[in-house]
GROMACS .gro file of C-alpha atoms in nm:
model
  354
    1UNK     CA    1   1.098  -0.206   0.489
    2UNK     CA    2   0.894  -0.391   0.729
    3UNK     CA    3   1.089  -0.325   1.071
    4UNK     CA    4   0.878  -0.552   1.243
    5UNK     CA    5   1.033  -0.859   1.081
    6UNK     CA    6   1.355  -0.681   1.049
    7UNK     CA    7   1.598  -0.814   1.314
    8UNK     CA    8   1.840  -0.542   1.201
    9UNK     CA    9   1.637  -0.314   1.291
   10UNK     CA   10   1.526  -0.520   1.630
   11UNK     CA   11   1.833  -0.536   1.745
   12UNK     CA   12   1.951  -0.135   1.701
   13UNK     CA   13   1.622  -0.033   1.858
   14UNK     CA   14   1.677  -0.252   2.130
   15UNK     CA   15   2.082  -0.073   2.202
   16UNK     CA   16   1.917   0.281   2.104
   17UNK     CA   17   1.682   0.249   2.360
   18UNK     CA   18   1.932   0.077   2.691
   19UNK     CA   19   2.169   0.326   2.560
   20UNK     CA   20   2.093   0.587   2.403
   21UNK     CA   21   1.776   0.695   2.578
   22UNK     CA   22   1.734   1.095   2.476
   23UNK     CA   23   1.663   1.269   2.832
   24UNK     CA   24   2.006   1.031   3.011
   25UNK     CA   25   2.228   1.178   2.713
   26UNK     CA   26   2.065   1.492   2.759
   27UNK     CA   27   2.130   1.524   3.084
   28UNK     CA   28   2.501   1.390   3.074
   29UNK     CA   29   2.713   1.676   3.044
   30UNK     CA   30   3.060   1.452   3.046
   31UNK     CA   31   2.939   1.202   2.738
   32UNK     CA   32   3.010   0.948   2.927
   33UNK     CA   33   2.711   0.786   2.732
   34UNK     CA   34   2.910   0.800   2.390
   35UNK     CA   35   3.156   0.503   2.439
   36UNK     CA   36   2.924   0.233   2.584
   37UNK     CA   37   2.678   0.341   2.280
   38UNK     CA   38   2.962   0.255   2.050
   39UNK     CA   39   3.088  -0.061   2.118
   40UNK     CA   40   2.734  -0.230   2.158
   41UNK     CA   41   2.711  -0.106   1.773
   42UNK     CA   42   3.058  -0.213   1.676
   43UNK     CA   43   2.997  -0.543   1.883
   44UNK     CA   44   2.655  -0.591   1.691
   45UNK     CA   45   2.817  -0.503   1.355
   46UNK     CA   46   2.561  -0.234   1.273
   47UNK     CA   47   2.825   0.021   1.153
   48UNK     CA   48   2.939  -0.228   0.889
   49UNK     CA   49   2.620  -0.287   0.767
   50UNK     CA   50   2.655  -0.243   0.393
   51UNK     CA   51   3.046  -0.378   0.406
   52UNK     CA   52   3.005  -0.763   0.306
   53UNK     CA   53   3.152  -1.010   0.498
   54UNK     CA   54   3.463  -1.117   0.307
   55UNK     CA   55   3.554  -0.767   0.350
   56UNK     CA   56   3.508  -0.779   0.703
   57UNK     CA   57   3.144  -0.659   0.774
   58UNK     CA   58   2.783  -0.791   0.854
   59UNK     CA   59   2.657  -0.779   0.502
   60UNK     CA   60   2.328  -0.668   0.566
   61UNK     CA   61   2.085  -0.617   0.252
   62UNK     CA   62   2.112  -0.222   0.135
   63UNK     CA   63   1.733  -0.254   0.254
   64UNK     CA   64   1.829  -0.346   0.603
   65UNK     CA   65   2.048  -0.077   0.618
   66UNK     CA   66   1.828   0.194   0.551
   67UNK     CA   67   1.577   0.080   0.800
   68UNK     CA   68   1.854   0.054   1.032
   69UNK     CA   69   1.937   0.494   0.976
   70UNK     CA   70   1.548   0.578   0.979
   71UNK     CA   71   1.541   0.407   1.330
   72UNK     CA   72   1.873   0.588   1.448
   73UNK     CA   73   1.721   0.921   1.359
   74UNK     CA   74   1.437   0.820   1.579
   75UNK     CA   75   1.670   0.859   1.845
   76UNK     CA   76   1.836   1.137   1.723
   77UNK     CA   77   2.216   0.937   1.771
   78UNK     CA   78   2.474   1.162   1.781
   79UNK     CA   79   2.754   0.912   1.666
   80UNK     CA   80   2.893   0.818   1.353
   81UNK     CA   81   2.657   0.538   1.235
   82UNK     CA   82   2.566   0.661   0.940
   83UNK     CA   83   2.905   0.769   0.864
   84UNK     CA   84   3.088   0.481   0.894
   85UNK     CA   85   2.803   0.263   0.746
   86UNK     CA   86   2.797   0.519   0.402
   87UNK     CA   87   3.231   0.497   0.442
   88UNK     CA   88   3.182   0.120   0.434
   89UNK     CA   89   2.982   0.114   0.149
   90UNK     CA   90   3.170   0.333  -0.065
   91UNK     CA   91   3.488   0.127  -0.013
   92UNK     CA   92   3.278  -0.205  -0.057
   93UNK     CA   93   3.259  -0.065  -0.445
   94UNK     CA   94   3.606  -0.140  -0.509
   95UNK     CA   95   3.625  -0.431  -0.305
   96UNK     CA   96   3.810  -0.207  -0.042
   97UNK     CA   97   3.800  -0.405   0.344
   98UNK     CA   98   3.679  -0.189   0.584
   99UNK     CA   99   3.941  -0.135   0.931
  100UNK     CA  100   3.728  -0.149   1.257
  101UNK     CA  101   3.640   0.181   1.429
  102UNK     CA  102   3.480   0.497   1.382
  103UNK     CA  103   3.492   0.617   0.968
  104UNK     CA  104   3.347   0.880   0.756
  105UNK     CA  105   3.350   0.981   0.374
  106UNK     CA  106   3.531   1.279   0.238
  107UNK     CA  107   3.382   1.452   0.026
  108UNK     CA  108   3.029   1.510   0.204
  109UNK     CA  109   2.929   1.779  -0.001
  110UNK     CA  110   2.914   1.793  -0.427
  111UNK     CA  111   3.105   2.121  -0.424
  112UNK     CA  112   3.362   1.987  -0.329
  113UNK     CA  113   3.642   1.735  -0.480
  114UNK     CA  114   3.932   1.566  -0.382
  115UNK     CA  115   4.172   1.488  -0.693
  116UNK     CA  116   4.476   1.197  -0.703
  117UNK     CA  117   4.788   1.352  -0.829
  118UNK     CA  118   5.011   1.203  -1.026
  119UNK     CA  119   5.253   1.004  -0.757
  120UNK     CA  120   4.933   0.853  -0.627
  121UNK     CA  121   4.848   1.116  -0.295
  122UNK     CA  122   4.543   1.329  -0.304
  123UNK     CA  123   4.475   1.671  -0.198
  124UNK     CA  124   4.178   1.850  -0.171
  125UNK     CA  125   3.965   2.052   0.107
  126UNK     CA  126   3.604   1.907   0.210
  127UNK     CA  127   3.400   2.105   0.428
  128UNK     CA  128   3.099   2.050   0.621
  129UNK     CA  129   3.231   1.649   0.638
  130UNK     CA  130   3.046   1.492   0.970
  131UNK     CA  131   3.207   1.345   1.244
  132UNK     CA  132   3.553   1.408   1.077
  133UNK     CA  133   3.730   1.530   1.429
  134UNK     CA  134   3.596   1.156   1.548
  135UNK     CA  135   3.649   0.961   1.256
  136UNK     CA  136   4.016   0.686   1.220
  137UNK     CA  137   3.984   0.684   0.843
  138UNK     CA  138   3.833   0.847   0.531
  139UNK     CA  139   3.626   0.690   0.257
  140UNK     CA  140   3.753   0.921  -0.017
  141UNK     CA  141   3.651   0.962  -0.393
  142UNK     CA  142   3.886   1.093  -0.583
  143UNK     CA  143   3.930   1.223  -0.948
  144UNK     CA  144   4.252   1.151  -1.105
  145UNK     CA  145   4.306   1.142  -1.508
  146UNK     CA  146   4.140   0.787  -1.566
  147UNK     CA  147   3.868   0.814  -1.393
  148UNK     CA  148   3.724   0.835  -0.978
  149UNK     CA  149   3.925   0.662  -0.739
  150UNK     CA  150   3.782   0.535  -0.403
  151UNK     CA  151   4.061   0.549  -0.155
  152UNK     CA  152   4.113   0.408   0.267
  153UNK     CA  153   4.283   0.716   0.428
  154UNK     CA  154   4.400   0.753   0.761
  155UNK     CA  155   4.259   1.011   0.953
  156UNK     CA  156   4.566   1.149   1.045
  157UNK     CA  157   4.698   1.201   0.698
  158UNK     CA  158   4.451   1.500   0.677
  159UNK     CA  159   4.458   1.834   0.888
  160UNK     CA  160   4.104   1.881   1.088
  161UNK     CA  161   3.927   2.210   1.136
  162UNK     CA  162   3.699   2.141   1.351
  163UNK     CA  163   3.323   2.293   1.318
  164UNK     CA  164   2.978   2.241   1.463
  165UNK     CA  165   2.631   2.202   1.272
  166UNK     CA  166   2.370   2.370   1.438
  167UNK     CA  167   2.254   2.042   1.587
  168UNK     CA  168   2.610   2.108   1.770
  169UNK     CA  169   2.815   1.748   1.610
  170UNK     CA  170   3.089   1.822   1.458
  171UNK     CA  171   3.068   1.915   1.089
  172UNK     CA  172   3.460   1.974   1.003
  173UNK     CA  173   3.663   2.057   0.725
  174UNK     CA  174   3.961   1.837   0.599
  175UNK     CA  175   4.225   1.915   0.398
  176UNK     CA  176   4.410   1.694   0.249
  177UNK     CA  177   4.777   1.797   0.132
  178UNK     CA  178   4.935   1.523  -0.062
  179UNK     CA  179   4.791   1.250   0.150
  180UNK     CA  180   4.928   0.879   0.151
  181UNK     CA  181   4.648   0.647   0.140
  182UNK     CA  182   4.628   0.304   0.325
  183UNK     CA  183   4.467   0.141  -0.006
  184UNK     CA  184   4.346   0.314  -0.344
  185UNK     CA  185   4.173   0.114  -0.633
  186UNK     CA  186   3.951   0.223  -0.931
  187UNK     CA  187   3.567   0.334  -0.879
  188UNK     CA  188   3.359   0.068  -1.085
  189UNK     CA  189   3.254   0.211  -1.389
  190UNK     CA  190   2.999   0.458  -1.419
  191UNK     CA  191   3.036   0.526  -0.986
  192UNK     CA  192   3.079   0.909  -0.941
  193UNK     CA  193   3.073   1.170  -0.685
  194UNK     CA  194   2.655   1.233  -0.789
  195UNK     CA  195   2.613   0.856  -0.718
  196UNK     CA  196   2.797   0.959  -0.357
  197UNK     CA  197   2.581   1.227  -0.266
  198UNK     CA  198   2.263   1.075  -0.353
  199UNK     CA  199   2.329   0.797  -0.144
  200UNK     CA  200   2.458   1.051   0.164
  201UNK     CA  201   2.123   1.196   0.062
  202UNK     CA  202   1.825   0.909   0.107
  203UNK     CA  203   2.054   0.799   0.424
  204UNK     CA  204   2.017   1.197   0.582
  205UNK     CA  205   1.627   1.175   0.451
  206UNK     CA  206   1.561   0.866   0.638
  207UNK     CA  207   1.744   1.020   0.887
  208UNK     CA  208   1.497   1.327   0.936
  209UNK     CA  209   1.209   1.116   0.893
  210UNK     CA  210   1.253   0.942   1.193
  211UNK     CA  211   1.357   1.284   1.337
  212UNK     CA  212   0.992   1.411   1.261
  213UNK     CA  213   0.776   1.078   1.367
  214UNK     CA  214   1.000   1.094   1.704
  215UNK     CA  215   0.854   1.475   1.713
  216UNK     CA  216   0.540   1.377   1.590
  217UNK     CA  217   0.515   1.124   1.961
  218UNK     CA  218   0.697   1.357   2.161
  219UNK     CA  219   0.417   1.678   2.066
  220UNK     CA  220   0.135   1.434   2.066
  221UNK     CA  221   0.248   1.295   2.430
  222UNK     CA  222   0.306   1.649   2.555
  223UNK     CA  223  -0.019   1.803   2.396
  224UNK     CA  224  -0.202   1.497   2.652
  225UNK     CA  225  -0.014   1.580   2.969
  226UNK     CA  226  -0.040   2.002   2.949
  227UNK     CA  227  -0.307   2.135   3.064
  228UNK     CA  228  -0.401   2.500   3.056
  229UNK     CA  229  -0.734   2.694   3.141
  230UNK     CA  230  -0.802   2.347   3.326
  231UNK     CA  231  -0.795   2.159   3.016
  232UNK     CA  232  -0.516   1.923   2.841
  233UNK     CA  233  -0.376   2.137   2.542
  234UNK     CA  234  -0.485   1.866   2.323
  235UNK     CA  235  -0.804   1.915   2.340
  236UNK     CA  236  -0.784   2.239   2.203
  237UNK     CA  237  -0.850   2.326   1.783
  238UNK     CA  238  -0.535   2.475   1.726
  239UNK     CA  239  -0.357   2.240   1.892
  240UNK     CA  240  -0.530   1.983   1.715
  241UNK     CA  241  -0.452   2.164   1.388
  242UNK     CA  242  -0.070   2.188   1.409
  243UNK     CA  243  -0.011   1.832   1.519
  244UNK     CA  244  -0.244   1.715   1.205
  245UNK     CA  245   0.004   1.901   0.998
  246UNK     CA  246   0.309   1.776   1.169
  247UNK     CA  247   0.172   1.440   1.152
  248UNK     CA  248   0.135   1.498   0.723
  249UNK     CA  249   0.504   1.611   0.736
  250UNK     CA  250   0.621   1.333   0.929
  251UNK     CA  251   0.431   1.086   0.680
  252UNK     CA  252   0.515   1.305   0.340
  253UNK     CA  253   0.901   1.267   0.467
  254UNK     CA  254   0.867   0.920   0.561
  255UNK     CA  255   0.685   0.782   0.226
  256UNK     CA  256   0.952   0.997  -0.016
  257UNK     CA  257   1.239   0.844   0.210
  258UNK     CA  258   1.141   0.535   0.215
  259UNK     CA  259   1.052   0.567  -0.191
  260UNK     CA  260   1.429   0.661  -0.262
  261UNK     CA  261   1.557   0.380  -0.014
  262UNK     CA  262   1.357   0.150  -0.196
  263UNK     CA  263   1.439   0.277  -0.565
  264UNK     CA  264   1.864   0.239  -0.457
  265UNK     CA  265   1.814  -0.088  -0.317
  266UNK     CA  266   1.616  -0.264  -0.637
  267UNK     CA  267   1.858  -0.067  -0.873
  268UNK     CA  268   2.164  -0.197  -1.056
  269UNK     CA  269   2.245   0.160  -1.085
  270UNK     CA  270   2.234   0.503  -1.015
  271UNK     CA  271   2.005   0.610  -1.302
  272UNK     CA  272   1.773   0.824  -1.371
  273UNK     CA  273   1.507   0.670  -1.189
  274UNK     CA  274   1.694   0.664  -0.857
  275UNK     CA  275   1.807   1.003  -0.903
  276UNK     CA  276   1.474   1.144  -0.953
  277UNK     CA  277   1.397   0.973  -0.590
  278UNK     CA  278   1.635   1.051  -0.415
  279UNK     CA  279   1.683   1.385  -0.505
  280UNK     CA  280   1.314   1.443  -0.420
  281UNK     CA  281   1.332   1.254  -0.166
  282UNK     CA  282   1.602   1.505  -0.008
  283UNK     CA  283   1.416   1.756  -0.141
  284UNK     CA  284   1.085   1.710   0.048
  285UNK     CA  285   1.258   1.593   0.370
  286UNK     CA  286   1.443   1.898   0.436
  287UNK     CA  287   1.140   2.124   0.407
  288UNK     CA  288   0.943   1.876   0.614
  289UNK     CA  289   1.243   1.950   0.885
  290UNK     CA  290   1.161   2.310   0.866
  291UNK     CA  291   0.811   2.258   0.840
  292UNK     CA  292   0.826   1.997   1.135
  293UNK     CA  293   1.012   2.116   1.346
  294UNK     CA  294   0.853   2.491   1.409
  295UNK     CA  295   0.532   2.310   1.459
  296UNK     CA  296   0.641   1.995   1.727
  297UNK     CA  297   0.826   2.322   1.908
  298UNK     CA  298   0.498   2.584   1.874
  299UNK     CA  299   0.304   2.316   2.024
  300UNK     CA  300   0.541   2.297   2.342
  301UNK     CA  301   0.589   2.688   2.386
  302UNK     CA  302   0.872   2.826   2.575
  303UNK     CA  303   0.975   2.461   2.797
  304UNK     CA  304   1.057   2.342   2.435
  305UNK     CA  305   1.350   2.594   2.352
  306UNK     CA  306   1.513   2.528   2.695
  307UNK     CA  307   1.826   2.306   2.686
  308UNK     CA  308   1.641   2.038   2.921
  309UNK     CA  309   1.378   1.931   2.721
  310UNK     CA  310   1.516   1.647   2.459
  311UNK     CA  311   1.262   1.797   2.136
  312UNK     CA  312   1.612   2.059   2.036
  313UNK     CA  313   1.819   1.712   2.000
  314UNK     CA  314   1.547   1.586   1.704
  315UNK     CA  315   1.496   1.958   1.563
  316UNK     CA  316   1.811   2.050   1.552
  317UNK     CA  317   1.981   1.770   1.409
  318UNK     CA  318   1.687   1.749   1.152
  319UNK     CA  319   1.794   2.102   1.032
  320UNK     CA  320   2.132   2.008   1.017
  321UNK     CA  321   2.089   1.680   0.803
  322UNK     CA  322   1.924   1.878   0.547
  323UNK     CA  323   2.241   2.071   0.435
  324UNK     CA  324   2.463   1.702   0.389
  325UNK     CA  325   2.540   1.573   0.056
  326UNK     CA  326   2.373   1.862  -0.076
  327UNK     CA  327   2.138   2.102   0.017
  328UNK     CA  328   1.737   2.108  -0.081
  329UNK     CA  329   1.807   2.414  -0.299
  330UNK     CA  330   2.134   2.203  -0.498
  331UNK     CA  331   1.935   1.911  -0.574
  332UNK     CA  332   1.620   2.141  -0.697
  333UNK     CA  333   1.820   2.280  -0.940
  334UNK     CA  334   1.994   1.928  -1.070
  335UNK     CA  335   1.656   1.789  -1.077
  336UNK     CA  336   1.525   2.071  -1.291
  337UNK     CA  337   1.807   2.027  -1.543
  338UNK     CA  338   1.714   1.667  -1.551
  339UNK     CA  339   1.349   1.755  -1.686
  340UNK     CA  340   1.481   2.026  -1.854
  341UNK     CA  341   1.738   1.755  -2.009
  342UNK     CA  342   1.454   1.447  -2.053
  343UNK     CA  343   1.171   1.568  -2.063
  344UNK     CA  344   0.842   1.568  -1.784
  345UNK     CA  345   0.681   1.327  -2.041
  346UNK     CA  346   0.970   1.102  -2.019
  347UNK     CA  347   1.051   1.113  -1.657
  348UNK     CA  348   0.663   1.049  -1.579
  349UNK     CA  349   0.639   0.670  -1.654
  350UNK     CA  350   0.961   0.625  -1.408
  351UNK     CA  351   0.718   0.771  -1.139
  352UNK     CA  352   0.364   0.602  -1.250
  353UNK     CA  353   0.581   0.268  -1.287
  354UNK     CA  354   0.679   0.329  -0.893
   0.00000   0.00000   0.00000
């Protein structure tokens, strides 16, 4: 994923950075930022990057894509991008057109389910799904008694509680009571809920790896302007120390997500291969937004917990991405039933053949 010749990723930069500049949203209490942000991504096409274009999107390459949510977590965006681009993808896989606006997928987590009764509604309670309260429709997957479903829902069909993750977007829980959709077809064969929540996963992993190289510049820079006992911080060992170790998390996050992104977009399928990355992949980002983020906020002391400076937008957010689509402690235990199931000798050559 070579952003420098990627003019996906050119062009999101360049609207991330007239608009969505960290310290001006910081420092705009009436989000009067939120809107403009918006339509310069609608108007670009970015949120319908993985929706082709007969079906009314952009029909950027799945590689593009993921580029494009590793550079939006370098700016820690607080808007439904990554939503609506994973809603738009999962009704692209039964040929579904995606409606214009602001979309997210229900379920978000693999707890959870959503089933199709018989007459063709669905019901079901999703919690923890992001940027519900701002979403106009649901991409749902559903189970009914022939298989998943992949449904267009109107927002208003569901009933909202609204919640906050501790990055402080909303992270609500819909219930669906016999819900009406707009459009329902079959999931292609072989599509599940698992194949759902691993791609929610590699898309919250790029996600926090952006989060931690943004950290990474934004402890380095500070480290070269503080100075104390009349010398810049960064000149001192431990100093030194932690941003060498926030600088191997940034790049341990960075190569798994990118691995994963990689392994999804040459695949025909989700198989084992892809769910052994990206299930690491989520795996090793989350503790790398632990990890990360207590060392980028040790190395700014006390100015770095105040709600002025802009580091709480990355570390925060980077915390909250790692419970989505599963948590690092779900997907340790699938992976280890999927050696226990095939076998370390069998799994290896996947990895050596990466």
């Amino acid at each position: 994923m070579a952003e420098s010749d990627n003019i996906v990723v050119e062009t999101a930069e360049k609207i991330f950075a007239d608009l969505a500049d960290p310290q001006t949203i910081n420092n705009d209490k009436k989000d009067s930022w939120r809107a403009p942000l918006w339509q310069a991504l609608s108007e670009a096409g970015l949120p319908l990057s993985w929706v082709p274009d007969d079906l009314g999107g952009s029909g950027a390459s799945l590689a593009d894509g993921f580029a494009l949510l590793n550079a939006a977590g370098r700016f820690a965006v607080a808007v439904p991008l990554a939503e609506t681009m994973l809603a738009g993808w999962l009704l692209a896989q039964a040929r579904i057109a995606s409606p214009e606006g602001e979309m997210t997928v229900v379920p978000a987590s693999p707890k959870d389910r959503v089933t199709l009764d018989a007459d063709g509604a669905l019901s079901g309670r999703a919690r923890g799904v992001p940027f519900a309260k701002a979403a106009k429709h649901f991409a749902v997957l559903a189970h009914g008694k022939d298989g998943a479903v992949i449904a267009l829902v109107d927002a208003s069909k569901g009933r909202i509680e609204s919640g906050l993750n501790v990055g402080y977007d909303h992270s609500d829980t819909v219930t669906l009571d016999k819900a009406q959709p707009i459009t329902i077809k079959p999931a292609p064969k072989g599509f599940d809920q698992t194949a759902l929540m691993l791609m929610g996963g590699v898309a919250r992993s790029l996600q926090i790896a952006g989060a931690l190289e943004a950290m990474l510049d934004i402890s380095v820079r500070y480290s070269n302007e503080r100075v104390a006992f009349e010398k810049k911080i960064s000149k001192f060992q431990a100093v030194q120390h932690n941003l060498a170790r926030l600088a191997g998390e940034s790049a341990a996050a960075l190569a798994a997500a990118t691995s994963a992104a990689d392994a999804i977009a040459n695949a025909t399928s989700f198989n084992d291969e892809v769910y052994l990355e990206a299930a690491s992949a989520k795996i090793r980002c989350a503790e790398a937004a632990e990890k990360g983020g207590a060392i980028a906020h040790q190395v700014h002391g006390a100015i770095g917990f105040t709600m002025e400076h802009i580091l709480h937008r990355y570390s925060l957010r980077a915390l909250a991405w790692r419970d989505d689509f599963g948590s690092e402690s779900h997907w340790a235990v699938e992976l280890g039933k999927l050696v226990a199931r095939r076998g370390a000798d069998e799994l290896w050559p996947l990895v050596a053949s990466r």
